[in-house]
Amino acid sequence: MLKNLIRRQSSKVQQNSILFQQHSFQQKRFINKVYTNVNETVADIKDGSTLVVGGFGLCGVAQKVLEALKLKGSKQLTIVSNNCGVDDYGLGILLSNGQIKRMISSYVGENKTFEELYLTGKLEVELVPQGTLAERIRAGGAGIPAFYTPTAVGTVIQDGGFPIKFKEGGSKNGIEIASEPRETRVFNGKTFLMEKAIQGDFSIVKAWKADTHGNLMFKRTARNFNPMCATAGKVCIAEVEEIVEPGELDPDQIHVPGIYVHRIYKAPSYEKRIERRTLTKKNESNSDNSNVTKDPTQWDVRERIVRRTALEFSDGMYVNLGIGIPTLASNHLPKGVTITLQSENGILGMGPYPLEGEEDADLINAGKETITCLPGSSTFSSAESFAMIRGAHVDLTVLGALEVSENGDLANWIIPGKMVKGMGGAMDLVSSGTRVVVTMEHTAKGRPKILKSCTLPLTGKRVVDRIITELAVFDVTSNGLVLVEHAPNVTVDEIKSKTEAAFTVSDKLKPMQFVME
């Protein structure tokens, strides 16, 4: 009898405990996450906090939350974000206000304040390849302490010693804080670097829609770094354009589940900035060539390189094109050739520039230019984008360079002490093992850019397959550079006089070919 009574009492206690746990879970599950006062969303961000912040350029930026943080005045912040906005928008408002101690980014870009503060020793900057940055943030949210990547092998990222902070007075006075070398390991005969995960005290993201449970949806390329950032903060603050009730969002369309999101704020109104409003004029296609002569000797340098580069495209290719000349090459596809353009900020199937009035602040390319989507296109996060790149699913990468060596080393992201643009996604793109074509002018102010060895910090070691300039086309082989084409009216002797690197001349050397619409 006594044993049965004890069993019944024990069973009742267990049932009550389960009911209590379920009740507690229900309370926690449905706690209100919606804030009506933006200042309250950042009220507990203290000096010295680490913030993981979404956005790409000015696209997908939680502007009202950042403005509230500026007003609060928290200082000595470490900011993890792809870039730092501009002086009066995005993270730039915190930088200009002296609130940021360290930036962990992939791209400085056109933010002159960012570049100046770094070069004068007033800001710590840890530059990280864009795909590695996305994956470090994703790993932080997924509880993975570190991972191995092929990106940046053979560069200063592997070697360490790169200046994170210069001494007071700037680069001329030496380095105060230097980057640490990466641990390496060989898998299947290939070297990989170990990269550590990133976590933050808070994450700040911008979404299109949210329900009151915190489930988030993003729009077009405004997704970029936001989904990974949402997961990597101990507390996630989401600024959104619309809040709906639970059940109004299709579960299959949710990009970030509410488990990661703690605070939701809907701004009453705000401006969506466009960094580079790039348009197609009416009655003019992106490849309008009506005013271009058919004589290549009369073309300017850019036209010659662009039209030769277009011959690198084969039908059905997935292609990533760098800013400038590489992007322009897609306007001159050979007849019968269709390619799919991939942009590292999260779009596959990128279309031409929009007509005036049709531009969308949530739809940009990696150069921050307004674009359109083609039928069958898709958008995704920066982590997904670099999975495509790192996994060698992109067939061809075309990008510019400051220098290329005779063995295929590439340098294109920094001139120490003078210019710091950041590597962006270039290190990831050239380390994937797929074909890499460099397009550039043959010389810079009369100095050769094709060298015996690069003098600038490398983007990648032995990664270039072909070099296209206004004078020549070179293939990079295991035996060195081979000249395979020369421009019209350009002799081999002239090419030699403007090339520091040694090269051999192909026995099948021919005049440079072009797409002629």
Coordinates of C-alpha atoms in Angstrom, one line a residue, residues 124-436:
E124 CA 41.6 49.1 -35.7
V125 CA 40.6 47.2 -38.9
E126 CA 40.7 43.5 -39.3
L127 CA 40.2 42.8 -43.0
V128 CA 38.7 39.4 -43.8
P129 CA 37.8 37.8 -47.2
Q130 CA 34.1 38.3 -47.7
G131 CA 33.2 34.6 -48.0
T132 CA 35.3 33.8 -45.0
L133 CA 33.6 36.6 -43.0
A134 CA 30.2 35.2 -44.0
E135 CA 31.2 31.7 -42.9
R136 CA 32.8 32.8 -39.7
I137 CA 29.5 34.6 -38.7
R138 CA 27.4 31.6 -39.8
A139 CA 29.7 29.3 -37.8
G140 CA 29.3 31.5 -34.7
G141 CA 25.6 31.2 -34.8
A142 CA 25.7 27.4 -35.4
G143 CA 28.0 26.7 -32.5
I144 CA 31.0 25.6 -34.7
P145 CA 34.2 27.0 -33.2
A146 CA 36.3 26.9 -36.4
F147 CA 36.5 25.6 -39.9
Y148 CA 39.0 25.1 -42.7
T149 CA 38.9 27.1 -46.0
P150 CA 41.1 27.3 -49.1
T151 CA 40.5 31.0 -49.3
A152 CA 43.7 33.2 -48.8
V153 CA 46.2 30.4 -48.8
G154 CA 49.6 32.0 -49.7
T155 CA 48.6 35.5 -48.8
V156 CA 49.2 37.8 -45.8
I157 CA 46.0 36.3 -44.2
Q158 CA 47.9 33.1 -43.9
D159 CA 51.2 34.6 -43.0
G160 CA 50.0 37.1 -40.4
G161 CA 51.7 40.4 -39.6
F162 CA 49.2 42.5 -41.6
P163 CA 48.5 45.8 -39.7
I164 CA 45.3 45.8 -37.8
K165 CA 46.3 49.1 -36.2
F166 CA 49.1 51.5 -37.0
K167 CA 50.9 53.5 -34.3
E168 CA 49.8 57.0 -33.6
G169 CA 50.6 59.2 -36.5
G170 CA 49.9 56.5 -39.1
S171 CA 51.7 53.9 -41.2
K172 CA 55.0 55.8 -41.3
N173 CA 55.4 55.1 -37.6
G174 CA 55.0 51.4 -37.8
I175 CA 52.4 48.8 -36.6
E176 CA 50.8 48.7 -33.2
I177 CA 48.6 45.6 -33.6
A178 CA 49.4 43.0 -36.3
S179 CA 47.2 40.1 -37.5
E180 CA 48.1 36.6 -36.3
P181 CA 49.1 33.8 -38.7
R182 CA 46.5 31.1 -39.5
E183 CA 46.9 27.5 -38.6
T184 CA 47.1 25.3 -41.8
R185 CA 46.2 21.7 -42.6
V186 CA 46.5 19.7 -45.8
F187 CA 43.4 17.8 -47.1
N188 CA 43.8 15.6 -50.2
G189 CA 47.0 17.3 -51.1
K190 CA 45.6 20.9 -50.8
T191 CA 46.4 23.4 -48.1
F192 CA 43.6 25.0 -46.1
L193 CA 43.5 27.7 -43.4
M194 CA 41.7 27.4 -40.1
E195 CA 39.3 30.3 -39.4
K196 CA 37.6 30.9 -36.1
A197 CA 33.9 31.6 -35.6
I198 CA 32.6 35.0 -34.8
Q199 CA 29.9 35.7 -32.1
G200 CA 28.6 39.0 -30.9
D201 CA 26.9 40.4 -27.8
F202 CA 24.2 41.8 -30.1
S203 CA 23.3 41.4 -33.7
I204 CA 21.5 44.2 -35.7
V205 CA 19.7 43.2 -38.9
K206 CA 17.2 44.6 -41.3
A207 CA 14.3 42.5 -42.7
W208 CA 11.4 43.1 -44.9
K209 CA 8.7 41.3 -42.9
A210 CA 8.4 39.8 -39.4
D211 CA 5.7 38.2 -37.4
T212 CA 5.3 38.8 -33.7
H213 CA 7.2 35.6 -33.0
G214 CA 10.3 37.0 -34.7
N215 CA 10.2 35.0 -37.9
L216 CA 11.9 37.1 -40.6
M217 CA 11.6 37.4 -44.4
F218 CA 14.1 39.4 -46.5
K219 CA 13.6 41.0 -49.9
R220 CA 15.9 40.5 -52.9
T221 CA 19.6 41.2 -52.3
A222 CA 18.8 43.0 -49.0
R223 CA 19.2 39.5 -47.5
N224 CA 23.0 39.5 -47.9
F225 CA 24.7 39.1 -44.5
N226 CA 21.5 39.6 -42.5
P227 CA 20.5 35.9 -41.9
M228 CA 23.9 34.9 -40.6
C229 CA 24.2 38.0 -38.4
A230 CA 20.8 37.3 -36.9
T231 CA 22.0 34.0 -35.5
A232 CA 25.4 35.1 -34.3
G233 CA 24.4 37.6 -31.6
K234 CA 23.4 36.7 -28.0
V235 CA 20.6 39.3 -28.5
C236 CA 19.2 39.9 -32.0
I237 CA 17.6 43.3 -32.9
A238 CA 15.6 43.2 -36.1
E239 CA 14.4 46.4 -37.8
V240 CA 11.6 45.6 -40.3
E241 CA 9.2 47.2 -42.7
E242 CA 6.1 45.3 -41.8
I243 CA 4.9 43.2 -38.8
V244 CA 2.2 40.6 -39.2
E245 CA 0.4 38.2 -36.9
P246 CA 1.6 34.6 -36.5
G247 CA 0.4 32.4 -39.4
E248 CA 0.4 35.2 -42.0
L249 CA 3.8 34.2 -43.2
D250 CA 4.1 30.9 -45.1
P251 CA 6.4 28.7 -43.0
D252 CA 8.3 27.7 -46.2
Q253 CA 9.0 31.4 -47.0
I254 CA 10.6 32.2 -43.7
H255 CA 14.4 33.0 -44.0
V256 CA 15.2 33.3 -40.2
P257 CA 13.2 31.4 -37.6
G258 CA 12.0 33.4 -34.6
I259 CA 14.2 31.4 -32.2
Y260 CA 17.1 33.6 -33.2
V261 CA 15.3 37.0 -32.9
H262 CA 14.7 38.8 -29.6
R263 CA 13.6 42.3 -30.5
I264 CA 11.5 43.6 -33.4
Y265 CA 11.1 47.2 -34.3
K266 CA 9.0 48.7 -37.2
A267 CA 10.1 52.2 -38.2
P268 CA 7.1 54.5 -39.0
S269 CA 9.0 55.8 -42.1
Y270 CA 12.5 55.8 -43.4
E271 CA 14.6 56.5 -46.4
K272 CA 16.1 53.6 -48.4
R273 CA 19.3 54.9 -49.9
I274 CA 20.8 53.8 -53.2
E275 CA 24.6 54.0 -53.3
R276 CA 25.0 53.8 -57.1
R277 CA 21.8 54.5 -59.1
T278 CA 22.8 52.9 -62.5
L279 CA 20.2 53.0 -65.2
T280 CA 19.4 51.9 -68.8
K281 CA 18.1 54.8 -70.9
K282 CA 14.8 54.3 -72.7
N283 CA 15.2 53.1 -76.3
E284 CA 18.7 52.0 -75.5
S285 CA 19.9 48.5 -74.5
N286 CA 22.9 47.9 -72.3
S287 CA 24.8 46.8 -75.4
D288 CA 23.9 49.8 -77.7
N289 CA 26.8 50.0 -80.1
S290 CA 25.4 52.3 -82.8
N291 CA 28.1 54.9 -82.2
V292 CA 31.1 52.5 -82.1
T293 CA 33.3 52.1 -85.1
K294 CA 34.0 48.6 -86.5
D295 CA 37.7 49.3 -86.7
P296 CA 39.4 48.0 -83.5
T297 CA 42.4 50.2 -84.0
Q298 CA 40.1 53.2 -83.3
W299 CA 38.6 51.8 -80.1
D300 CA 39.7 53.1 -76.7
V301 CA 41.5 50.9 -74.2
R302 CA 38.3 49.9 -72.4
E303 CA 36.4 49.0 -75.5
R304 CA 39.2 46.8 -76.8
I305 CA 39.5 44.9 -73.5
V306 CA 35.7 44.5 -73.1
R307 CA 35.1 43.1 -76.5
R308 CA 38.0 40.6 -76.3
T309 CA 36.9 39.5 -72.8
A310 CA 33.4 38.7 -74.1
L311 CA 34.9 35.8 -76.1
E312 CA 35.7 34.1 -72.9
F313 CA 32.1 33.2 -72.4
S314 CA 30.7 29.9 -73.5
D315 CA 27.0 29.0 -73.7
G316 CA 25.5 27.9 -70.4
M317 CA 28.3 29.2 -68.2
Y318 CA 27.7 30.5 -64.6
V319 CA 30.0 33.6 -64.4
N320 CA 31.1 36.0 -61.7
L321 CA 32.2 39.4 -63.1
G322 CA 34.2 42.0 -61.2
I323 CA 33.4 45.7 -61.1
G324 CA 34.1 47.8 -64.2
I325 CA 35.5 46.2 -67.4
P326 CA 34.5 42.6 -66.5
T327 CA 30.9 43.6 -65.9
L328 CA 30.8 45.6 -69.2
A329 CA 31.9 42.4 -71.1
S330 CA 28.5 40.8 -70.5
N331 CA 26.9 43.5 -72.7
H332 CA 28.7 41.9 -75.8
L333 CA 27.9 38.3 -75.7
P334 CA 28.7 36.4 -78.9
K335 CA 25.7 35.2 -80.9
G336 CA 24.1 32.1 -79.6
V337 CA 25.8 32.4 -76.2
T338 CA 23.7 32.7 -73.0
I339 CA 25.3 33.0 -69.6
T340 CA 24.0 33.3 -66.0
L341 CA 25.6 36.0 -63.9
Q342 CA 26.3 35.3 -60.2
S343 CA 27.0 38.2 -57.8
E344 CA 28.6 37.5 -54.4
N345 CA 26.0 39.7 -52.5
G346 CA 23.4 37.0 -53.2
I347 CA 21.9 36.8 -56.7
L348 CA 22.0 34.2 -59.5
G349 CA 20.5 35.4 -62.8
M350 CA 21.3 39.1 -62.7
G351 CA 19.8 41.2 -65.4
P352 CA 20.6 44.6 -66.9
Y353 CA 20.4 48.0 -65.3
P354 CA 16.8 49.1 -64.7
L355 CA 15.0 51.9 -66.5
E356 CA 14.6 55.2 -64.6
G357 CA 11.8 54.9 -62.1
E358 CA 12.1 51.1 -61.9
E359 CA 15.2 50.9 -59.7
D360 CA 14.9 49.1 -56.4
A361 CA 17.1 49.8 -53.4
D362 CA 16.8 46.2 -52.4
L363 CA 18.2 44.9 -55.7
I364 CA 21.9 45.7 -56.4
N365 CA 25.0 43.9 -57.6
A366 CA 28.3 43.5 -55.7
G367 CA 29.4 46.9 -57.1
K368 CA 26.3 48.5 -55.3
E369 CA 24.8 49.3 -58.7
T370 CA 21.0 49.0 -59.3
I371 CA 20.1 45.9 -61.4
T372 CA 17.2 43.8 -62.4
C373 CA 16.3 40.1 -62.2
L374 CA 16.0 37.8 -65.2
P375 CA 13.2 35.1 -65.3
G376 CA 14.5 32.1 -63.4
S377 CA 16.8 34.1 -61.2
S378 CA 17.2 33.5 -57.4
T379 CA 18.3 35.4 -54.4
F380 CA 20.0 34.1 -51.3
S381 CA 22.4 34.9 -48.4
S382 CA 26.0 35.9 -48.7
A383 CA 26.9 32.5 -47.1
E384 CA 25.0 30.6 -49.7
S385 CA 26.6 32.8 -52.4
F386 CA 30.1 31.9 -51.3
A387 CA 29.3 28.3 -50.9
M388 CA 28.6 28.3 -54.7
I389 CA 31.9 30.1 -55.2
R390 CA 34.1 28.1 -52.8
G391 CA 32.5 24.8 -53.9
A392 CA 33.6 25.5 -57.6
H393 CA 30.0 25.7 -58.9
V394 CA 30.8 29.0 -60.7
D395 CA 32.5 28.2 -64.1
L396 CA 34.4 31.5 -64.7
T397 CA 35.6 34.5 -62.7
V398 CA 36.7 37.7 -64.5
L399 CA 38.2 40.5 -62.4
G400 CA 40.7 43.3 -62.5
A401 CA 44.2 43.6 -61.1
L402 CA 46.8 46.0 -59.9
E403 CA 49.5 43.4 -60.6
V404 CA 49.9 39.9 -62.0
S405 CA 53.1 37.9 -61.9
E406 CA 54.5 35.5 -64.5
N407 CA 53.5 32.5 -62.5
G408 CA 49.9 33.7 -62.1
D409 CA 50.0 35.4 -58.7
L410 CA 47.4 38.2 -58.4
A411 CA 47.4 41.4 -56.4
N412 CA 44.3 43.7 -56.6
W413 CA 43.2 44.9 -53.1
I414 CA 45.6 47.2 -51.4
I415 CA 48.5 49.6 -51.9
P416 CA 50.1 49.6 -48.4
G417 CA 50.1 53.0 -46.7
K418 CA 48.2 54.7 -49.6
M419 CA 45.0 52.9 -50.7
V420 CA 43.0 50.3 -48.8
K421 CA 39.9 49.0 -50.6
G422 CA 39.8 45.6 -49.0
M423 CA 39.8 42.3 -50.7
G424 CA 36.0 41.9 -50.7
G425 CA 35.1 38.6 -52.3
A426 CA 38.2 38.4 -54.6
M427 CA 40.2 36.0 -52.4
D428 CA 37.3 33.6 -52.3
L429 CA 36.7 33.8 -56.0
V430 CA 40.3 33.1 -57.1
S431 CA 40.9 30.3 -54.6
S432 CA 38.0 28.1 -55.7
G433 CA 40.0 26.3 -58.4
T434 CA 37.8 27.4 -61.3
R435 CA 39.0 29.4 -64.3
V436 CA 40.2 33.0 -63.5

